[in-house]
GROMACS .gro file of C-alpha atoms in nm:
model
  335
    1MET     CA    1   0.466   0.560   1.434
    2ASN     CA    2   0.591   0.194   1.384
    3GLU     CA    3   0.639   0.120   1.828
    4MET     CA    4   0.284   0.262   1.896
    5LEU     CA    5   0.173  -0.107   1.610
    6GLN     CA    6   0.404  -0.350   1.802
    7GLU     CA    7   0.225  -0.252   2.076
    8SER     CA    8  -0.100  -0.407   2.270
    9LEU     CA    9  -0.383  -0.228   2.056
   10THR     CA   10  -0.611  -0.037   2.311
   11TRP     CA   11  -0.861   0.265   2.240
   12THR     CA   12  -0.538   0.508   2.311
   13ASN     CA   13  -0.313   0.393   2.033
   14ALA     CA   14  -0.612   0.300   1.727
   15GLY     CA   15  -0.725   0.690   1.795
   16ILE     CA   16  -0.379   0.819   1.774
   17PHE     CA   17  -0.327   0.675   1.490
   18PHE     CA   18  -0.599   0.799   1.358
   19MET     CA   19  -0.483   1.130   1.405
   20PHE     CA   20  -0.209   1.080   1.239
   21ALA     CA   21  -0.376   0.924   0.905
   22THR     CA   22  -0.612   1.179   0.930
   23ILE     CA   23  -0.357   1.421   0.931
   24LEU     CA   24  -0.151   1.265   0.618
   25LEU     CA   25  -0.458   1.265   0.455
   26PHE     CA   26  -0.501   1.609   0.476
   27VAL     CA   27  -0.138   1.672   0.392
   28VAL     CA   28  -0.149   1.541   0.089
   29LEU     CA   29  -0.508   1.701  -0.004
   30GLY     CA   30  -0.293   2.004   0.018
   31PHE     CA   31  -0.037   1.926  -0.141
   32VAL     CA   32  -0.282   1.845  -0.488
   33THR     CA   33  -0.447   2.161  -0.425
   34TYR     CA   34  -0.090   2.380  -0.434
   35ALA     CA   35   0.085   2.159  -0.645
   36ILE     CA   36  -0.135   2.226  -0.950
   37TYR     CA   37  -0.136   2.595  -0.862
   38PHE     CA   38   0.179   2.563  -0.856
   39GLU     CA   39   0.277   2.340  -1.121
   40ARG     CA   40   0.104   2.579  -1.403
   41LYS     CA   41   0.276   2.847  -1.265
   42VAL     CA   42   0.595   2.650  -1.366
   43ILE     CA   43   0.484   2.615  -1.709
   44GLY     CA   44   0.324   2.932  -1.657
   45TRP     CA   45   0.711   3.082  -1.609
   46MET     CA   46   0.886   2.895  -1.862
   47GLN     CA   47   0.636   2.931  -2.167
   48LEU     CA   48   0.662   3.372  -2.025
   49ARG     CA   49   0.311   3.313  -1.921
   50ILE     CA   50   0.138   3.519  -1.579
   51GLY     CA   51  -0.057   3.208  -1.501
   52PRO     CA   52  -0.352   3.189  -1.191
   53ASN     CA   53  -0.352   3.555  -1.077
   54ARG     CA   54  -0.696   3.653  -1.018
   55VAL     CA   55  -0.856   3.445  -0.722
   56GLY     CA   56  -0.694   3.540  -0.395
   57PRO     CA   57  -0.349   3.742  -0.351
   58LEU     CA   58  -0.134   3.535  -0.612
   59GLY     CA   59  -0.376   3.315  -0.739
   60LEU     CA   60  -0.302   3.120  -0.398
   61LEU     CA   61  -0.726   3.084  -0.426
   62GLN     CA   62  -0.759   2.938  -0.765
   63SER     CA   63  -0.685   2.605  -0.730
   64VAL     CA   64  -0.964   2.573  -0.420
   65ALA     CA   65  -1.225   2.718  -0.634
   66ASP     CA   66  -1.128   2.463  -0.876
   67VAL     CA   67  -1.206   2.196  -0.684
   68LEU     CA   68  -1.514   2.311  -0.515
   69LYS     CA   69  -1.657   2.418  -0.929
   70LEU     CA   70  -1.656   2.047  -0.952
   71LEU     CA   71  -1.768   1.942  -0.659
   72ILE     CA   72  -2.124   2.088  -0.664
   73LYS     CA   73  -2.094   2.038  -1.064
   74GLU     CA   74  -2.392   1.844  -1.178
   75ASP     CA   75  -2.296   1.479  -1.182
   76THR     CA   76  -2.355   1.275  -1.495
   77ILE     CA   77  -2.427   0.917  -1.518
   78PRO     CA   78  -2.495   0.812  -1.919
   79HIS     CA   79  -2.837   0.631  -1.949
   80LYS     CA   80  -2.637   0.263  -2.090
   81ALA     CA   81  -2.322   0.280  -1.877
   82ASP     CA   82  -2.291  -0.051  -1.664
   83ARG     CA   83  -2.398   0.221  -1.381
   84THR     CA   84  -2.245   0.001  -1.118
   85LEU     CA   85  -1.857   0.005  -1.238
   86PHE     CA   86  -1.888   0.333  -1.345
   87ILE     CA   87  -1.963   0.454  -1.045
   88LEU     CA   88  -1.694   0.151  -0.850
   89ALA     CA   89  -1.403   0.299  -1.140
   90PRO     CA   90  -1.302   0.596  -0.980
   91VAL     CA   91  -1.277   0.498  -0.560
   92ILE     CA   92  -1.063   0.197  -0.794
   93SER     CA   93  -0.869   0.407  -0.854
   94PHE     CA   94  -0.842   0.703  -0.644
   95VAL     CA   95  -0.792   0.447  -0.342
   96PRO     CA   96  -0.500   0.238  -0.387
   97SER     CA   97  -0.283   0.627  -0.444
   98PHE     CA   98  -0.355   0.671  -0.058
   99LEU     CA   99  -0.241   0.342   0.068
  100VAL     CA  100   0.070   0.334  -0.154
  101LEU     CA  101   0.202   0.650   0.088
  102ALA     CA  102   0.172   0.382   0.418
  103THR     CA  103   0.510   0.265   0.410
  104ILE     CA  104   0.701   0.558   0.256
  105PRO     CA  105   0.968   0.637   0.560
  106TYR     CA  106   0.984   0.979   0.563
  107THR     CA  107   1.245   0.968   0.912
  108ASP     CA  108   1.420   0.713   1.126
  109SER     CA  109   1.117   0.781   1.315
  110ILE     CA  110   0.838   0.971   1.150
  111HIS     CA  111   0.710   0.650   0.904
  112PHE     CA  112   0.361   0.441   0.940
  113ALA     CA  113   0.412   0.096   0.853
  114GLU     CA  114   0.752  -0.074   0.867
  115LEU     CA  115   0.706  -0.343   0.638
  116ASN     CA  116   1.029  -0.625   0.514
  117VAL     CA  117   0.840  -0.598   0.212
  118GLY     CA  118   0.815  -0.247   0.151
  119LEU     CA  119   0.856  -0.157  -0.215
  120LEU     CA  120   0.710  -0.490  -0.334
  121TYR     CA  121   0.385  -0.357  -0.119
  122TYR     CA  122   0.407  -0.076  -0.314
  123VAL     CA  123   0.452  -0.218  -0.680
  124ALA     CA  124   0.131  -0.415  -0.610
  125ILE     CA  125  -0.071  -0.148  -0.455
  126SER     CA  126  -0.010  -0.020  -0.792
  127GLY     CA  127  -0.134  -0.147  -1.034
  128ILE     CA  128  -0.446  -0.173  -0.848
  129THR     CA  129  -0.534   0.147  -0.996
  130THR     CA  130  -0.430   0.027  -1.395
  131ILE     CA  131  -0.728  -0.222  -1.260
  132GLY     CA  132  -0.993   0.151  -1.215
  133ILE     CA  133  -0.889   0.316  -1.562
  134MET     CA  134  -1.023   0.028  -1.726
  135MET     CA  135  -1.340  -0.022  -1.587
  136GLY     CA  136  -1.387   0.346  -1.626
  137GLY     CA  137  -1.354   0.299  -2.052
  138TRP     CA  138  -1.524   0.035  -2.021
  139ALA     CA  139  -1.806   0.118  -1.824
  140SER     CA  140  -1.903   0.403  -1.968
  141ASN     CA  141  -1.998   0.285  -2.273
  142ASN     CA  142  -1.816   0.572  -2.506
  143LYS     CA  143  -1.532   0.441  -2.768
  144TYR     CA  144  -1.309   0.705  -2.705
  145ALA     CA  145  -1.377   0.627  -2.324
  146LEU     CA  146  -1.307   0.248  -2.385
  147LEU     CA  147  -1.009   0.302  -2.630
  148GLY     CA  148  -0.838   0.566  -2.382
  149GLY     CA  149  -0.934   0.233  -2.148
  150MET     CA  150  -0.731   0.031  -2.366
  151ARG     CA  151  -0.407   0.257  -2.451
  152SER     CA  152  -0.362   0.322  -2.064
  153ALA     CA  153  -0.437  -0.003  -1.919
  154ALA     CA  154  -0.082  -0.087  -2.232
  155GLN     CA  155   0.109   0.164  -2.106
  156MET     CA  156   0.076   0.101  -1.737
  157ILE     CA  157   0.157  -0.210  -1.797
  158SER     CA  158   0.402  -0.190  -1.996
  159TYR     CA  159   0.608   0.015  -1.871
  160GLU     CA  160   0.558  -0.113  -1.466
  161ILE     CA  161   0.800  -0.380  -1.577
  162PRO     CA  162   1.108  -0.112  -1.639
  163LEU     CA  163   0.973   0.047  -1.329
  164VAL     CA  164   1.015  -0.295  -1.127
  165MET     CA  165   1.345  -0.425  -1.249
  166SER     CA  166   1.484  -0.050  -1.300
  167VAL     CA  167   1.466  -0.055  -0.826
  168VAL     CA  168   1.617  -0.415  -0.839
  169GLY     CA  169   1.990  -0.308  -0.873
  170VAL     CA  170   1.845  -0.076  -0.580
  171ILE     CA  171   1.713  -0.427  -0.346
  172LEU     CA  172   2.050  -0.627  -0.510
  173LEU     CA  173   2.335  -0.382  -0.292
  174SER     CA  174   2.091  -0.312   0.050
  175GLY     CA  175   1.974  -0.672   0.038
  176SER     CA  176   1.608  -0.564   0.206
  177LEU     CA  177   1.239  -0.436   0.021
  178ASN     CA  178   1.234  -0.262   0.343
  179LEU     CA  179   1.176   0.172   0.254
  180THR     CA  180   1.359   0.273   0.579
  181THR     CA  181   1.672   0.038   0.573
  182ILE     CA  182   1.735   0.082   0.170
  183VAL     CA  183   1.731   0.480   0.327
  184GLU     CA  184   2.011   0.384   0.626
  185GLY     CA  185   2.244   0.188   0.334
  186GLN     CA  186   2.318   0.560   0.209
  187SER     CA  187   2.370   0.709   0.495
  188GLY     CA  188   2.757   0.897   0.453
  189GLY     CA  189   2.684   1.217   0.216
  190LEU     CA  190   2.630   1.213  -0.142
  191TRP     CA  191   2.845   0.951  -0.251
  192ASN     CA  192   2.689   0.663  -0.033
  193TRP     CA  193   2.338   0.786  -0.274
  194ASN     CA  194   2.203   0.514  -0.456
  195PHE     CA  195   2.209   0.723  -0.810
  196LEU     CA  196   2.575   0.682  -0.810
  197PRO     CA  197   2.641   0.315  -0.870
  198GLN     CA  198   2.261   0.284  -1.001
  199ILE     CA  199   2.208   0.600  -1.179
  200ILE     CA  200   2.126   0.381  -1.551
  201GLY     CA  201   1.897   0.240  -1.318
  202PHE     CA  202   1.770   0.575  -1.177
  203VAL     CA  203   1.711   0.720  -1.527
  204VAL     CA  204   1.479   0.421  -1.607
  205PHE     CA  205   1.262   0.413  -1.291
  206ILE     CA  206   1.257   0.826  -1.373
  207ILE     CA  207   1.122   0.771  -1.722
  208ALA     CA  208   0.905   0.442  -1.652
  209ALA     CA  209   0.747   0.641  -1.395
  210VAL     CA  210   0.616   0.937  -1.540
  211ALA     CA  211   0.458   0.697  -1.822
  212GLU     CA  212   0.303   0.514  -1.511
  213LEU     CA  213   0.139   0.859  -1.345
  214ASN     CA  214   0.077   0.927  -1.749
  215ARG     CA  215   0.197   1.259  -1.749
  216THR     CA  216   0.389   1.532  -2.049
  217PRO     CA  217   0.520   1.364  -2.295
  218PHE     CA  218   0.316   0.969  -2.219
  219ASP     CA  219   0.002   1.196  -2.151
  220LEU     CA  220  -0.120   0.918  -2.399
  221PRO     CA  221  -0.460   0.822  -2.197
  222GLU     CA  222  -0.566   1.120  -2.183
  223ALA     CA  223  -0.481   1.262  -2.533
  224GLU     CA  224  -0.681   1.546  -2.610
  225SER     CA  225  -0.627   1.598  -2.915
  226GLU     CA  226  -0.785   1.277  -2.961
  227LEU     CA  227  -0.956   1.078  -2.705
  228VAL     CA  228  -1.133   1.408  -2.618
  229ALA     CA  229  -0.951   1.340  -2.262
  230GLY     CA  230  -0.997   0.932  -2.290
  231TYR     CA  231  -1.086   0.730  -2.042
  232HIS     CA  232  -1.247   0.936  -1.808
  233VAL     CA  233  -1.449   1.164  -2.071
  234GLU     CA  234  -1.787   1.021  -1.994
  235TYR     CA  235  -1.730   1.189  -1.591
  236SER     CA  236  -1.764   1.523  -1.463
  237GLY     CA  237  -1.801   1.645  -1.090
  238PHE     CA  238  -1.614   1.465  -0.812
  239ARG     CA  239  -1.598   1.157  -0.954
  240PHE     CA  240  -1.383   1.332  -1.265
  241ALA     CA  241  -1.161   1.518  -0.951
  242PHE     CA  242  -1.092   1.101  -0.755
  243PHE     CA  243  -0.958   1.032  -1.104
  244MET     CA  244  -0.737   1.396  -1.144
  245LEU     CA  245  -0.694   1.329  -0.699
  246GLY     CA  246  -0.600   1.025  -0.801
  247GLU     CA  247  -0.295   1.128  -1.031
  248TYR     CA  248  -0.142   1.361  -0.832
  249VAL     CA  249  -0.093   1.170  -0.504
  250TYR     CA  250   0.039   0.966  -0.709
  251VAL     CA  251   0.338   1.237  -0.813
  252TYR     CA  252   0.326   1.305  -0.433
  253ALA     CA  253   0.441   0.881  -0.374
  254ILE     CA  254   0.611   0.871  -0.712
  255ALA     CA  255   0.796   1.203  -0.614
  256ALA     CA  256   0.847   1.062  -0.203
  257LEU     CA  257   0.967   0.720  -0.337
  258THR     CA  258   1.234   0.837  -0.562
  259THR     CA  259   1.353   1.017  -0.299
  260VAL     CA  260   1.344   0.717  -0.067
  261LEU     CA  261   1.523   0.479  -0.319
  262PHE     CA  262   1.832   0.719  -0.463
  263LEU     CA  263   1.816   1.026  -0.303
  264GLY     CA  264   1.969   0.897   0.032
  265GLY     CA  265   1.595   0.991   0.192
  266TRP     CA  266   1.699   1.196   0.526
  267HIS     CA  267   2.031   1.204   0.464
  268ALA     CA  268   2.209   1.519   0.433
  269PRO     CA  269   2.469   1.540   0.076
  270PHE     CA  270   2.749   1.648   0.361
  271GLU     CA  271   2.813   1.519   0.713
  272PHE     CA  272   2.931   1.872   0.829
  273LEU     CA  273   2.505   1.944   0.771
  274SER     CA  274   2.401   1.703   0.919
  275PHE     CA  275   2.231   1.914   1.209
  276ILE     CA  276   1.998   1.993   0.959
  277PRO     CA  277   1.622   1.777   1.072
  278GLY     CA  278   1.619   1.508   0.864
  279ILE     CA  279   1.256   1.608   0.735
  280LEU     CA  280   1.382   1.922   0.597
  281TRP     CA  281   1.660   1.729   0.354
  282PHE     CA  282   1.366   1.484   0.251
  283LEU     CA  283   1.110   1.777   0.156
  284LEU     CA  284   1.371   1.969  -0.013
  285LYS     CA  285   1.456   1.643  -0.216
  286PHE     CA  286   1.113   1.590  -0.250
  287SER     CA  287   1.010   1.911  -0.365
  288MET     CA  288   1.290   1.945  -0.624
  289VAL     CA  289   1.131   1.552  -0.862
  290VAL     CA  290   0.832   1.729  -0.840
  291PHE     CA  291   0.974   2.058  -0.992
  292SER     CA  292   1.112   1.806  -1.234
  293LEU     CA  293   0.838   1.629  -1.336
  294PHE     CA  294   0.678   1.958  -1.381
  295TRP     CA  295   0.912   2.133  -1.567
  296ILE     CA  296   0.936   1.796  -1.805
  297ARG     CA  297   0.587   1.859  -1.847
  298ALA     CA  298   0.613   2.242  -1.940
  299THR     CA  299   0.950   2.124  -2.209
  300MET     CA  300   0.885   1.806  -2.396
  301PRO     CA  301   0.624   1.743  -2.653
  302ARG     CA  302   0.373   1.439  -2.707
  303ILE     CA  303   0.509   1.134  -2.884
  304ARG     CA  304   0.341   0.915  -3.085
  305VAL     CA  305   0.146   0.595  -2.953
  306ASP     CA  306   0.403   0.345  -3.149
  307HIS     CA  307   0.711   0.558  -2.986
  308LEU     CA  308   0.550   0.493  -2.636
  309MET     CA  309   0.572   0.118  -2.723
  310GLY     CA  310   0.898   0.069  -2.876
  311LEU     CA  311   1.033   0.324  -2.601
  312GLY     CA  312   0.894   0.111  -2.337
  313TRP     CA  313   0.990  -0.280  -2.448
  314LYS     CA  314   1.263  -0.244  -2.739
  315VAL     CA  315   1.442   0.010  -2.508
  316LEU     CA  316   1.371   0.075  -2.120
  317LEU     CA  317   1.380  -0.292  -2.067
  318PRO     CA  318   1.673  -0.454  -2.195
  319VAL     CA  319   1.843  -0.188  -2.039
  320ALA     CA  320   1.703  -0.280  -1.658
  321LEU     CA  321   1.826  -0.616  -1.780
  322ALA     CA  322   2.134  -0.512  -1.850
  323ASN     CA  323   2.153  -0.324  -1.481
  324ILE     CA  324   2.078  -0.624  -1.279
  325PHE     CA  325   2.339  -0.827  -1.464
  326LEU     CA  326   2.561  -0.493  -1.457
  327THR     CA  327   2.506  -0.479  -1.028
  328ALA     CA  328   2.519  -0.847  -0.972
  329ILE     CA  329   2.852  -0.916  -1.105
  330LEU     CA  330   2.986  -0.573  -0.928
  331ILE     CA  331   2.832  -0.695  -0.615
  332GLU     CA  332   3.025  -1.012  -0.729
  333LEU     CA  333   3.376  -0.854  -0.781
  334LEU     CA  334   3.378  -0.669  -0.465
  335ASN     CA  335   3.273  -0.896  -0.219
   0.00000   0.00000   0.00000
């Protein structure tokens, strides 16, 4: 794909690129549809419940039915809401979640855009989502929605800082912001993967990523018991679906990024298993990260908002800073 982009732009190349982009879109939408089903089944299994089992065989069409319900549900806009911003907010929240996928390398040959600053691109684009969430809360002209939007902006900004700082150690080890280069530096087996020398950064990254995703135990922006769903309380139908879709696309993006940065990407854990295609290793690691996110949701209670902010600023930020200094010192000593 990357080699095709280096060639002169032709209608054939443009058509092929559009075809691959469309395939990725449907893959991600399929993931979102069945990630919701899988999450409900996993949480049900962990909590000794059955989960979806009525619509379709084994309940496999339950998420499809839920999506259809949202698409045909009445679209309402509050009378005193800022109509323009109210309509734009779900789009601004949703579009960046797809844009960040452009730089994710699945194997050494399957990727869309091999940017030298791919990691920086991911961080910059994902930050736009905060604007859409805040805009949705403000435009709704609802105090609960406004509080949810403000709380979400505070949380996402607070945790984006340790999230970015936690990957600085990986950048120092690989000497690059190019995600493909970072994966290539982890070849040679399990002991060369970044999660071992960067175990501190890895733990900080996972905690901050869960907070960035607004998922349990950090789902304060949507706190149903306090804010009646928070920033999207006034949204219904397909506009609400956009917010939900954006959240689960970010689950896909974070799981893929974790695989690339810390788990060796498409590389096998042992050299004698290298005959297995790299895409299968990537998908296996990706699935393990997604399962872990669901596991966390099934077991952890929601924390208080003051504890949430304290964890981000008083614990994760100093630990991420210490990890950067330790990594720099070790690199200097070893060289």
